[in-house]
């Protein structure tokens, strides 16, 4: 079991014929993901790396029964690609593209409201269900099938946590990169909902950072739901200098809010086990699994 993606996922890649699209589509195929085609307007009817190319997302859904899309489209066209997939009622959309203008994402969020689509990203490493389906740009070297769900704002920290969990014999049900941008698709709360409903996920790791309010929203959800699965939370950025511009747009702190201290306090008060650094995540989850 897993959330969002599994062995039944039929993936298309919007922008498959580009350099990045070609590289990561080939990686997904080699991992075993069922890639049923790609989308590139004007190149419909052709083949690329052994897969058919369609002119539109709707055409790919009708002819190849696609139920997920990975967007590998340059930033200036990525919003329109997401909106096309949303309007076609694609169930799962994973946008890897970074540096999408905020106002473009506002348009995407408006299209997403009330739709039948789940959007992951943008600026996301993607969704990985180990051994079954890879949608994104993450490393799979250390990932193993198992029962720990991960939702993260950081790609590099996700890889570290996956490696350390696997080294302790704790595989992963699904890893989800919610992205580092201030305006994005699903967040921690939606991931917690999905992991809670997944009987094969026995524990959840949240990897947060300073800025924004994702962690505070997750804390409020955990407190309201009396979450039944152990949650290990790591919020990085405790030592970030005040008033320093950070790499992720989503790390923007407004009026002093959104710092690591307040986020950790909120998560701890909601029942999560808060750890101070990345090397503590896997041992904390191992302890939680023993006690569960």
XYZ file of N, CA and C in Angstrom:
876
model
N 0.840 -1.201 0.000
C 0.000 0.000 0.000
C 0.877 1.254 0.000
N 0.263 2.350 -0.266
C 1.006 3.596 -0.423
C -0.020 4.717 -0.542
N 0.467 5.920 -0.731
C -0.440 7.017 -1.055
C -0.046 7.594 -2.402
N -0.988 8.163 -3.100
C -0.814 8.917 -4.340
C -0.366 8.085 -5.548
N 0.644 7.231 -5.395
C 1.175 6.492 -6.549
C 1.491 5.064 -6.148
N 1.263 4.154 -7.091
C 1.567 2.746 -6.830
C 1.832 2.032 -8.155
N 1.847 0.696 -8.126
C 2.164 -0.059 -9.333
C 1.099 0.085 -10.410
N -0.088 0.545 -10.041
C -1.153 0.736 -11.029
C -1.132 2.125 -11.670
N -0.227 2.964 -11.228
C -0.132 4.310 -11.792
C 0.336 4.253 -13.245
N -0.386 4.976 -14.097
C -0.010 5.080 -15.512
C 0.402 6.531 -15.765
N 1.681 6.697 -15.940
C 2.276 8.045 -15.938
C 2.515 8.582 -17.338
N 2.186 9.859 -17.515
C 2.653 10.590 -18.687
C 3.591 11.692 -18.201
N 4.406 12.185 -19.118
C 5.345 13.245 -18.779
C 5.093 14.425 -19.714
N 4.640 15.544 -19.142
C 4.465 16.760 -19.939
C 5.845 17.405 -20.084
N 6.276 17.518 -21.348
C 7.632 17.982 -21.597
C 8.620 16.830 -21.722
N 8.139 15.648 -22.090
C 9.001 14.470 -22.137
C 10.129 14.589 -23.162
N 9.913 15.334 -24.241
C 10.911 15.358 -25.307
C 12.065 16.322 -25.037
N 11.975 17.134 -24.005
C 13.078 18.029 -23.660
C 14.237 17.268 -23.016
N 15.331 17.958 -22.759
C 16.516 17.294 -22.207
C 16.244 16.703 -20.824
N 15.678 17.521 -19.912
C 15.380 17.016 -18.566
C 14.261 15.983 -18.610
N 13.257 16.252 -19.460
C 12.149 15.313 -19.569
C 12.615 13.951 -20.056
N 13.501 13.947 -21.021
C 14.036 12.691 -21.545
C 14.808 11.935 -20.468
N 15.675 12.652 -19.759
C 16.532 12.014 -18.750
C 15.695 11.392 -17.633
N 14.764 12.166 -17.081
C 14.024 11.659 -15.918
C 12.913 10.678 -16.317
N 12.410 10.788 -17.545
C 11.473 9.758 -18.008
C 12.199 8.431 -18.139
N 13.398 8.463 -18.692
C 14.192 7.241 -18.839
C 14.492 6.627 -17.463
N 14.810 7.479 -16.479
C 15.047 6.975 -15.121
C 13.797 6.315 -14.553
N 12.645 6.946 -14.763
C 11.387 6.384 -14.241
C 11.095 5.028 -14.874
N 11.299 4.933 -16.179
C 11.064 3.663 -16.877
C 12.006 2.589 -16.322
N 13.271 2.925 -16.183
C 14.246 1.950 -15.668
C 13.920 1.510 -14.235
N 13.253 2.398 -13.475
C 12.883 2.035 -12.103
C 11.679 1.096 -12.065
N 10.966 1.038 -13.199
C 9.796 0.168 -13.250
C 8.471 0.896 -13.297
N 8.518 2.233 -13.320
C 7.290 3.024 -13.419
C 6.624 2.773 -14.767
N 5.312 2.642 -14.742
C 4.563 2.402 -15.973
C 4.335 3.733 -16.691
N 5.311 4.145 -17.490
C 5.210 5.385 -18.268
C 4.507 5.058 -19.584
N 3.319 5.618 -19.774
C 2.518 5.264 -20.953
C 2.644 6.283 -22.076
N 3.417 7.328 -21.876
C 3.609 8.290 -22.954
C 4.025 9.649 -22.432
N 4.092 10.586 -23.379
C 4.454 11.953 -23.027
C 3.590 12.927 -23.791
N 3.657 14.191 -23.406
C 2.885 15.242 -24.068
C 3.820 16.329 -24.554
N 3.712 16.659 -25.801
C 4.442 17.785 -26.367
C 3.598 18.324 -27.526
N 2.968 19.503 -27.348
C 2.122 20.051 -28.411
C 2.869 20.128 -29.742
N 2.233 19.633 -30.790
C 2.827 19.664 -32.128
C 3.634 18.433 -32.483
N 3.901 17.578 -31.509
C 4.672 16.373 -31.787
C 3.845 15.105 -31.583
N 2.519 15.258 -31.508
C 1.649 14.104 -31.339
C 1.787 13.130 -32.491
N 1.711 11.840 -32.166
C 1.834 10.796 -33.188
C 3.235 10.245 -33.323
N 4.205 10.923 -32.736
C 5.588 10.438 -32.811
C 5.894 9.560 -31.598
N 7.069 8.958 -31.588
C 7.543 8.186 -30.437
C 8.829 8.805 -29.924
N 9.031 8.688 -28.625
C 10.247 9.211 -28.013
C 10.666 8.252 -26.902
N 11.879 7.810 -26.911
C 12.438 6.792 -26.013
C 11.459 5.634 -25.778
N 10.854 5.209 -26.890
C 10.001 4.032 -26.837
C 8.596 4.261 -26.346
N 8.211 5.518 -26.176
C 6.874 5.823 -25.690
C 6.178 6.789 -26.653
N 4.829 6.660 -26.803
C 4.105 7.561 -27.713
C 4.033 8.987 -27.177
N 4.015 9.929 -28.109
C 3.876 11.345 -27.741
C 2.489 11.820 -28.164
N 1.820 12.535 -27.256
C 0.482 13.059 -27.527
C 0.541 14.583 -27.566
N -0.456 15.165 -28.255
C -0.494 16.631 -28.349
C -1.016 17.289 -27.079
N -1.927 16.596 -26.394
C -2.554 17.185 -25.206
C -2.657 16.149 -24.091
N -2.876 16.636 -22.881
C -3.076 15.736 -21.734
C -4.359 14.939 -21.918
N -5.421 15.608 -22.393
C -6.692 14.917 -22.590
C -6.550 13.758 -23.564
N -5.793 13.971 -24.629
C -5.564 12.923 -25.619
C -4.824 11.748 -24.979
N -3.844 12.035 -24.145
C -3.089 10.965 -23.463
C -3.974 10.183 -22.510
N -4.896 10.875 -21.838
C -5.805 10.183 -20.915
C -6.776 9.285 -21.680
N -7.260 9.767 -22.815
C -8.217 8.959 -23.589
C -7.546 7.747 -24.227
N -6.365 7.938 -24.794
C -5.747 6.888 -25.603
C -4.814 5.976 -24.807
N -4.285 6.454 -23.685
C -3.333 5.635 -22.928
C -3.796 5.393 -21.497
N -4.985 5.881 -21.152
C -5.538 5.685 -19.811
C -4.612 6.228 -18.723
N -3.917 7.308 -19.032
C -3.004 7.898 -18.046
C -3.778 8.410 -16.836
N -3.227 8.177 -15.640
C -3.875 8.686 -14.423
C -2.918 9.514 -13.558
N -1.749 9.827 -14.086
C -0.803 10.703 -13.374
C 0.070 11.412 -14.394
N 0.486 12.610 -14.046
C 1.358 13.371 -14.946
C 2.529 13.966 -14.170
N 3.705 13.849 -14.749
C 4.879 14.545 -14.218
C 5.183 15.704 -15.153
N 5.309 16.894 -14.590
C 5.537 18.090 -15.403
C 7.008 18.460 -15.378
N 7.623 18.374 -16.549
C 9.031 18.744 -16.735
C 9.093 19.869 -17.776
N 8.337 20.906 -17.533
C 8.184 22.020 -18.474
C 8.901 23.237 -17.911
N 9.589 24.034 -18.764
C 10.253 25.243 -18.261
C 9.310 26.158 -17.482
N 9.882 26.938 -16.578
C 9.080 27.720 -15.631
C 8.051 28.628 -16.298
N 8.419 29.242 -17.431
C 7.493 30.203 -18.035
C 6.249 29.533 -18.639
N 6.299 28.218 -18.861
C 5.133 27.510 -19.400
C 4.539 26.500 -18.409
N 5.137 26.377 -17.243
C 4.735 25.312 -16.313
C 3.323 25.529 -15.773
N 2.957 26.760 -15.476
C 1.616 27.010 -14.935
C 0.545 26.577 -15.930
N 0.752 26.911 -17.201
C -0.241 26.514 -18.204
C -0.308 24.998 -18.328
N 0.844 24.331 -18.177
C 0.855 22.862 -18.228
C 0.053 22.280 -17.060
N 0.214 22.850 -15.867
C -0.559 22.379 -14.716
C -2.048 22.619 -14.931
N -2.391 23.810 -15.425
C -3.809 24.126 -15.638
C -4.414 23.191 -16.682
N -3.659 22.876 -17.730
C -4.172 21.930 -18.738
C -4.474 20.572 -18.097
N -3.559 20.095 -17.256
C -3.761 18.796 -16.601
C -4.950 18.848 -15.633
N -5.086 19.963 -14.913
C -6.222 20.108 -13.986
C -7.536 20.101 -14.757
N -7.598 20.870 -15.853
C -8.831 20.946 -16.649
C -9.160 19.610 -17.314
N -8.137 18.789 -17.563
C -8.376 17.450 -18.131
C -8.784 16.452 -17.051
N -8.797 16.900 -15.787
C -9.166 16.068 -14.631
C -8.171 14.933 -14.403
N -6.896 15.236 -14.577
C -5.836 14.271 -14.252
C -5.816 14.073 -12.732
N -5.923 12.819 -12.252
C -5.999 12.610 -10.795
C -4.769 13.082 -10.028
N -3.579 12.806 -10.546
C -2.348 13.186 -9.833
C -1.435 13.971 -10.774
N -1.003 15.141 -10.305
C -0.086 15.986 -11.082
C 1.113 16.281 -10.192
N 2.297 15.966 -10.677
C 3.525 16.218 -9.922
C 4.374 17.195 -10.730
N 4.582 18.390 -10.186
C 5.353 19.409 -10.898
C 6.730 19.557 -10.258
N 7.744 19.216 -11.034
C 9.125 19.295 -10.567
C 9.711 20.683 -10.797
N 9.207 21.387 -11.772
C 9.777 22.672 -12.197
C 9.911 23.652 -11.034
N 11.047 24.345 -10.978
C 11.241 25.372 -9.961
C 11.269 26.748 -10.597
N 11.248 27.778 -9.765
C 11.292 29.183 -10.181
C 10.051 29.596 -10.986
N 8.906 29.018 -10.664
C 7.654 29.451 -11.274
C 7.188 30.725 -10.568
N 6.847 31.777 -11.303
C 6.403 33.025 -10.656
C 5.209 32.797 -9.732
N 5.206 33.506 -8.608
C 4.139 33.335 -7.615
C 2.775 33.638 -8.222
N 2.680 34.692 -9.027
C 1.382 35.041 -9.613
C 0.884 33.934 -10.541
N 1.794 33.240 -11.221
C 1.380 32.102 -12.044
C 0.791 31.003 -11.178
N 1.411 30.781 -10.003
C 0.900 29.735 -9.106
C -0.443 30.124 -8.496
N -0.684 31.417 -8.354
C -1.998 31.851 -7.883
C -3.073 31.434 -8.884
N -2.762 31.566 -10.171
C -3.702 31.111 -11.217
C -3.908 29.606 -11.124
N -2.831 28.858 -10.886
C -2.934 27.398 -10.774
C -3.800 27.019 -9.568
N -3.567 27.694 -8.443
C -4.343 27.384 -7.237
C -5.833 27.663 -7.476
N -6.119 28.709 -8.238
C -7.511 29.020 -8.543
C -8.130 27.905 -9.395
N -7.381 27.405 -10.368
C -7.878 26.304 -11.208
C -8.028 25.020 -10.402
N -7.178 24.854 -9.404
C -7.175 23.627 -8.600
C -8.383 23.557 -7.661
N -8.887 24.728 -7.280
C -9.976 24.783 -6.304
C -11.230 24.068 -6.831
N -11.661 23.038 -6.108
C -12.853 22.290 -6.507
C -12.639 21.303 -7.628
N -11.396 21.117 -8.030
C -11.098 20.198 -9.136
C -10.990 18.761 -8.632
N -10.723 17.817 -9.559
C -10.568 16.407 -9.216
C -9.099 16.006 -9.148
N -8.205 16.980 -9.124
C -6.770 16.703 -9.181
C -6.084 16.931 -7.842
N -5.058 16.108 -7.581
C -4.115 16.365 -6.489
C -2.848 16.910 -7.139
N -2.403 18.072 -6.703
C -1.173 18.659 -7.229
C -0.073 18.551 -6.186
N 1.064 17.996 -6.587
C 2.259 17.940 -5.745
C 3.289 18.871 -6.360
N 3.785 19.822 -5.589
C 4.741 20.784 -6.107
C 4.065 22.110 -6.408
N 4.755 23.002 -7.107
C 5.991 22.788 -7.875
C 7.239 22.812 -6.988
N 8.401 22.813 -7.675
C 9.687 22.809 -6.973
C 9.748 21.617 -6.029
N 9.293 20.476 -6.519
C 9.204 19.252 -5.720
C 10.138 18.194 -6.291
N 10.726 17.384 -5.381
C 11.497 16.247 -5.884
C 10.588 15.131 -6.365
N 9.282 15.190 -6.008
C 8.324 14.250 -6.540
C 7.771 13.285 -5.517
N 7.191 12.212 -6.040
C 6.546 11.180 -5.225
C 7.208 9.844 -5.537
N 7.622 9.160 -4.481
C 8.268 7.851 -4.668
C 7.579 6.812 -3.799
N 7.094 5.767 -4.422
C 6.650 4.572 -3.704
C 7.685 3.499 -4.008
N 8.586 3.238 -3.065
C 9.726 2.359 -3.350
C 9.300 0.999 -3.896
N 9.992 0.605 -4.951
C 9.736 -0.684 -5.570
C 8.546 -0.709 -6.500
N 7.817 0.412 -6.605
C 6.592 0.412 -7.412
C 6.520 1.555 -8.413
N 6.827 2.770 -7.989
C 6.581 3.919 -8.857
C 7.441 5.110 -8.450
N 8.141 5.656 -9.421
C 8.931 6.868 -9.199
C 8.409 7.969 -10.107
N 7.974 9.087 -9.508
C 7.540 10.257 -10.277
C 8.345 11.433 -9.771
N 9.465 11.727 -10.386
C 10.258 12.846 -9.919
C 11.734 12.674 -10.181
N 12.510 13.415 -9.401
C 13.951 13.509 -9.659
C 14.773 13.006 -8.475
N 14.135 12.318 -7.556
C 14.827 11.884 -6.344
C 15.723 10.680 -6.594
N 16.709 10.510 -5.719
C 17.518 9.300 -5.752
C 16.700 8.132 -5.228
N 16.931 6.963 -5.806
C 16.246 5.760 -5.320
C 17.235 4.762 -4.746
N 18.500 5.170 -4.643
C 19.567 4.234 -4.271
C 19.321 3.578 -2.913
N 18.821 4.333 -1.943
C 18.666 3.803 -0.585
C 17.216 3.508 -0.212
N 16.296 3.791 -1.100
C 14.876 3.608 -0.769
C 14.510 2.128 -0.754
N 13.691 1.760 0.214
C 13.229 0.371 0.322
C 11.733 0.368 0.644
N 10.991 -0.595 0.109
C 9.560 -0.685 0.453
C 9.373 -0.938 1.945
N 8.378 -0.290 2.524
C 8.143 -0.460 3.961
C 6.950 0.319 4.432
N 6.984 0.768 5.679
C 5.774 1.283 6.320
C 5.905 2.702 6.875
N 6.949 3.428 6.500
C 7.123 4.801 6.995
C 6.823 5.793 5.879
N 5.884 6.686 6.117
C 5.586 7.736 5.157
C 6.419 8.978 5.450
N 6.839 9.658 4.414
C 7.639 10.878 4.579
C 6.998 12.002 3.773
N 6.792 13.144 4.410
C 6.370 14.364 3.718
C 7.405 15.430 4.033
N 7.919 16.081 3.000
C 9.093 16.926 3.216
C 9.080 18.160 2.343
N 9.674 19.234 2.881
C 9.899 20.447 2.086
C 11.313 20.462 1.512
N 12.134 19.488 1.853
C 13.542 19.485 1.442
C 13.896 18.184 0.739
N 14.395 18.274 -0.487
C 14.779 17.078 -1.243
C 16.015 16.415 -0.655
N 17.029 17.214 -0.339
C 18.278 16.632 0.148
C 18.088 15.965 1.510
N 17.316 16.593 2.390
C 17.076 15.982 3.702
C 16.230 14.719 3.577
N 15.338 14.691 2.603
C 14.556 13.474 2.374
C 15.477 12.310 2.034
N 16.446 12.553 1.168
C 17.384 11.488 0.790
C 18.157 10.999 2.011
N 18.584 11.935 2.874
C 19.315 11.536 4.080
C 18.446 10.700 5.016
N 17.212 11.124 5.179
C 16.308 10.404 6.076
C 15.955 9.027 5.503
N 15.727 8.956 4.208
C 15.446 7.661 3.570
C 16.617 6.705 3.808
N 17.837 7.180 3.599
C 19.011 6.322 3.780
C 19.134 5.841 5.224
N 18.919 6.740 6.167
C 19.077 6.346 7.574
C 17.947 5.431 8.035
N 16.724 5.665 7.556
C 15.624 4.760 7.889
C 15.900 3.361 7.332
N 16.317 3.303 6.078
C 16.577 2.001 5.443
C 17.696 1.258 6.154
N 18.706 2.000 6.633
C 19.822 1.349 7.318
C 19.379 0.692 8.621
N 18.269 1.169 9.189
C 17.722 0.566 10.417
C 16.614 -0.435 10.111
N 16.446 -0.747 8.827
C 15.430 -1.727 8.444
C 14.034 -1.166 8.356
N 13.923 0.176 8.301
C 12.617 0.816 8.201
C 12.416 1.329 6.772
N 11.683 0.555 5.976
C 11.397 0.985 4.609
C 10.331 2.056 4.579
N 10.041 2.517 3.376
C 9.123 3.641 3.219
C 7.888 3.206 2.422
N 6.723 3.683 2.847
C 5.502 3.445 2.071
C 5.484 4.403 0.878
N 5.593 5.694 1.149
C 5.679 6.713 0.094
C 6.440 7.914 0.633
N 7.251 8.527 -0.210
C 7.855 9.813 0.136
C 7.243 10.882 -0.771
N 6.894 12.019 -0.178
C 6.240 13.109 -0.918
C 7.018 14.394 -0.694
N 7.459 15.012 -1.765
C 8.106 16.316 -1.669
C 7.078 17.401 -1.922
N 6.670 18.099 -0.867
C 5.601 19.094 -1.054
C 6.139 20.372 -1.688
N 7.470 20.486 -1.787
C 8.051 21.638 -2.464
C 8.413 22.763 -1.527
N 9.294 23.613 -2.004
C 9.779 24.696 -1.164
C 9.217 26.052 -1.511
N 8.269 26.114 -2.432
C 7.708 27.407 -2.839
C 6.566 27.829 -1.910
N 6.328 29.138 -1.804
C 5.278 29.606 -0.891
C 3.867 29.252 -1.352
N 3.647 29.156 -2.658
C 2.332 28.766 -3.188
C 2.501 27.429 -3.893
N 1.860 26.392 -3.367
C 2.071 25.049 -3.905
C 0.810 24.217 -3.755
N 0.919 22.958 -4.185
C -0.215 22.047 -4.112
C -0.385 21.493 -2.713
N -0.479 20.165 -2.599
C -0.780 19.587 -1.291
C 0.324 19.924 -0.301
N -0.084 20.022 0.970
C 0.859 20.340 2.031
C 0.919 19.231 3.055
N 1.492 19.550 4.208
C 1.642 18.542 5.264
C 0.285 17.983 5.722
N -0.701 18.845 5.841
C -1.998 18.385 6.360
C -2.599 17.320 5.445
N -2.607 17.584 4.148
C -3.164 16.611 3.208
C -2.352 15.306 3.240
N -1.031 15.417 3.333
C -0.205 14.205 3.436
C -0.549 13.418 4.698
N -0.728 14.123 5.812
C -1.095 13.432 7.056
C -2.439 12.728 6.912
N -3.386 13.379 6.252
C -4.689 12.734 6.014
C -4.525 11.450 5.217
N -3.751 11.526 4.149
C -3.574 10.358 3.278
C -2.812 9.247 3.997
N -1.767 9.603 4.740
C -1.008 8.582 5.469
C -1.861 7.947 6.572
N -2.719 8.750 7.190
C -3.567 8.205 8.239
C -4.541 7.175 7.666
N -5.010 7.408 6.435
C -5.974 6.496 5.808
C -5.308 5.275 5.194
N -3.997 5.282 5.091
C -3.284 4.172 4.453
C -2.915 3.132 5.518
N -3.522 1.945 5.492
C -3.242 0.960 6.543
C -1.808 0.446 6.531
N -1.106 0.628 5.433
C 0.259 0.120 5.363
C 1.299 1.146 5.801
N 0.863 2.351 6.129
C 1.772 3.345 6.710
C 1.625 3.302 8.224
N 2.718 2.973 8.915
C 2.652 2.808 10.371
C 3.224 3.998 11.137
N 3.982 4.842 10.470
C 4.544 6.029 11.100
C 4.857 7.072 10.041
N 4.931 8.342 10.464
C 5.115 9.438 9.502
C 6.265 10.334 9.944
N 7.092 10.718 8.988
C 8.149 11.703 9.219
C 7.775 12.992 8.499
N 7.795 14.108 9.229
C 7.602 15.425 8.628
C 8.927 16.168 8.651
N 9.366 16.636 7.505
C 10.606 17.407 7.423
C 10.244 18.825 6.995
N 10.327 19.743 7.944
C 9.948 21.113 7.672
C 11.132 22.051 7.717
N 10.833 23.321 7.552
C 11.885 24.338 7.605
C 11.262 25.649 8.048
N 12.089 26.657 8.228
C 11.594 27.948 8.685
C 10.784 28.629 7.587
N 9.935 29.580 7.984
C 9.108 30.306 7.031
C 7.816 29.591 6.712
N 6.839 30.369 6.282
C 5.548 29.787 5.944
C 4.814 29.290 7.179
N 3.735 28.553 6.949
C 2.928 28.080 8.087
C 2.557 26.604 7.963
N 3.231 25.870 7.068
C 2.886 24.456 6.881
C 2.976 23.667 8.183
N 4.021 23.908 8.959
C 4.235 23.139 10.182
C 3.184 23.472 11.238
N 2.838 24.756 11.347
C 1.804 25.143 12.310
C 0.447 24.542 11.924
N 0.146 24.501 10.625
C -1.098 23.884 10.167
C -1.094 22.385 10.480
N 0.061 21.746 10.282
C 0.174 20.316 10.601
C -0.040 20.084 12.090
N 0.523 20.962 12.908
C 0.365 20.829 14.361
C -1.109 20.960 14.752
N -1.802 21.923 14.171
C -3.228 22.096 14.485
C -4.027 20.870 14.065
N -3.679 20.306 12.915
C -4.373 19.097 12.444
C -4.113 17.924 13.386
N -2.855 17.727 13.768
C -2.517 16.622 14.664
C -3.266 16.748 15.986
N -3.334 17.949 16.484
C -4.000 18.179 17.770
C -5.499 17.914 17.669
N -6.091 18.324 16.554
C -7.536 18.164 16.391
C -7.940 16.721 16.136
N -7.027 15.968 15.479
C -7.377 14.617 15.062
C -6.989 13.544 16.074
N -6.200 13.887 17.075
C -5.627 12.856 17.954
C -4.999 11.756 17.081
N -4.043 12.167 16.292
C -3.429 11.304 15.270
C -2.943 9.995 15.881
N -3.325 8.889 15.273
C -3.090 7.579 15.869
C -1.740 6.967 15.499
N -1.032 7.546 14.559
C 0.260 6.998 14.147
C 1.385 7.905 14.646
N 2.515 7.323 15.040
C 3.611 8.170 15.515
C 4.126 9.103 14.427
N 4.382 10.341 14.827
C 4.896 11.358 13.896
C 6.222 11.885 14.441
N 7.262 11.775 13.644
C 8.564 12.344 13.981
C 8.730 13.607 13.152
N 9.000 14.723 13.799
C 9.090 16.004 13.087
C 10.481 16.606 13.232
N 10.997 17.080 12.118
C 12.278 17.796 12.088
C 12.052 19.122 11.370
N 12.366 20.230 12.038
C 12.281 21.552 11.414
C 13.690 22.125 11.363
N 14.204 22.320 10.186
C 15.573 22.813 10.048
C 15.576 24.329 9.899
N 16.746 24.934 10.135
C 16.882 26.378 10.002
C 16.989 27.088 11.329
N 17.240 26.338 12.415
C 17.308 26.965 13.742
C 18.409 28.005 13.837
N 19.490 27.789 13.056
C 20.629 28.692 13.165
C 20.708 29.691 12.004
N 19.643 29.783 11.228
C 19.646 30.727 10.110
C 19.700 32.164 10.638
N 20.585 32.988 10.098
C 20.667 34.383 10.574
C 19.376 35.138 10.285
N 18.968 35.966 11.219
C 17.756 36.759 11.021
C 17.941 37.721 9.855
N 16.896 37.958 9.118
C 16.846 38.907 8.003
C 17.773 38.524 6.861
N 18.163 37.241 6.780
C 18.998 36.757 5.677
C 18.108 36.070 4.649
N 18.279 36.419 3.371
C 17.510 35.781 2.313
C 17.963 34.332 2.168
N 17.012 33.378 2.178
C 17.338 31.966 2.129
C 17.018 31.400 0.749
N 17.500 30.197 0.489
C 17.374 29.600 -0.835
C 15.953 29.284 -1.251
N 15.155 28.733 -0.360
C 13.779 28.409 -0.699
C 12.895 29.631 -0.552
N 12.088 29.909 -1.574
C 11.173 31.040 -1.490
C 10.213 30.882 -0.322
N 9.883 29.627 -0.013
C 8.923 29.375 1.050
C 9.464 29.620 2.437
N 10.766 29.894 2.565
C 11.329 30.150 3.882
C 11.142 31.595 4.313
N 10.411 32.351 3.538
C 10.150 33.751 3.884
C 9.457 33.846 5.244
N 10.040 34.635 6.125
C 9.450 34.842 7.446
C 8.864 36.248 7.502
N 7.627 36.340 7.909
C 6.942 37.627 7.929
C 6.661 38.022 9.376
N 7.096 39.213 9.745
C 6.859 39.771 11.083
C 7.349 38.828 12.178
N 8.460 38.134 11.901
C 9.056 37.300 12.932
C 8.390 35.963 13.152
N 7.363 35.643 12.393
C 6.671 34.364 12.573
C 7.363 33.280 11.765
N 6.970 32.043 12.035
C 7.454 30.940 11.212
C 8.859 30.512 11.514
N 9.388 30.798 12.713
C 10.746 30.351 13.001
C 10.724 28.933 13.573
N 11.914 28.342 13.664
C 12.006 26.937 14.064
C 11.525 26.716 15.500
N 11.786 27.679 16.369
C 11.402 27.520 17.776
C 9.881 27.391 17.920
N 9.148 28.302 17.272
C 7.687 28.262 17.398
C 7.099 27.048 16.685
N 7.685 26.680 15.552
C 7.188 25.500 14.835
C 7.404 24.245 15.666
N 8.601 24.088 16.223
C 8.877 22.912 17.046
C 7.952 22.853 18.258
N 7.721 24.005 18.885
C 6.854 24.035 20.056
C 5.430 23.619 19.694
N 4.949 24.102 18.557
C 3.586 23.760 18.134
C 3.464 22.266 17.840
N 4.454 21.704 17.149
C 4.414 20.277 16.809
C 4.523 19.409 18.058
N 5.393 19.824 18.974
C 5.557 19.051 20.207
C 4.269 19.084 21.030
N 3.646 20.243 21.122
C 2.392 20.369 21.873
C 1.278 19.548 21.249
N 1.395 19.280 19.933
C 0.358 18.507 19.235
C 0.605 17.005 19.313
N 1.708 16.609 19.945
C 1.954 15.185 20.133
C 3.019 14.589 19.251
N 3.611 15.395 18.362
C 4.688 14.875 17.519
C 5.974 14.751 18.336
N 6.827 13.816 17.949
C 8.158 13.711 18.557
C 9.105 14.585 17.751
N 9.555 15.676 18.348
C 10.397 16.641 17.641
C 11.864 16.310 17.892
N 12.631 16.192 16.816
C 14.066 15.928 16.944
C 14.846 17.148 16.482
N 16.093 17.244 16.935
C 16.896 18.444 16.696
C 17.709 18.406 15.414
N 17.995 17.203 14.906
C 18.832 17.113 13.705
C 18.465 15.879 12.904
N 19.003 15.811 11.682
C 18.576 14.772 10.750
C 19.017 13.379 11.203
N 20.148 13.275 11.889
C 20.618 11.949 12.301
C 19.745 11.350 13.407
N 18.914 12.160 14.031
C 18.056 11.666 15.110
C 16.710 11.141 14.608
N 16.398 11.386 13.349
C 15.067 11.026 12.847
C 14.856 9.511 12.864
N 15.758 8.766 12.242
C 15.565 7.312 12.129
C 15.562 6.613 13.497
N 16.517 6.915 14.403
C 16.436 6.287 15.725
C 15.134 6.614 16.463
N 14.666 7.862 16.321
C 13.408 8.226 16.982
C 12.246 7.423 16.413
N 12.231 7.223 15.091
C 11.156 6.433 14.496
C 11.275 4.964 14.896
N 12.500 4.459 14.966
C 12.691 3.067 15.404
C 12.146 2.873 16.815
N 12.428 3.819 17.707
C 11.896 3.750 19.070
C 10.370 3.801 19.059
N 9.833 4.672 18.217
C 8.375 4.805 18.149
C 7.730 3.520 17.644
N 8.373 2.848 16.704
C 7.819 1.602 16.169
C 7.825 0.503 17.237
N 8.845 0.503 18.082
C 8.911 -0.492 19.150
C 7.785 -0.264 20.157
N 7.525 1.031 20.429
C 6.510 1.361 21.435
C 5.085 1.279 20.896
N 4.951 1.327 19.562
C 3.604 1.354 18.962
C 2.891 0.014 19.144
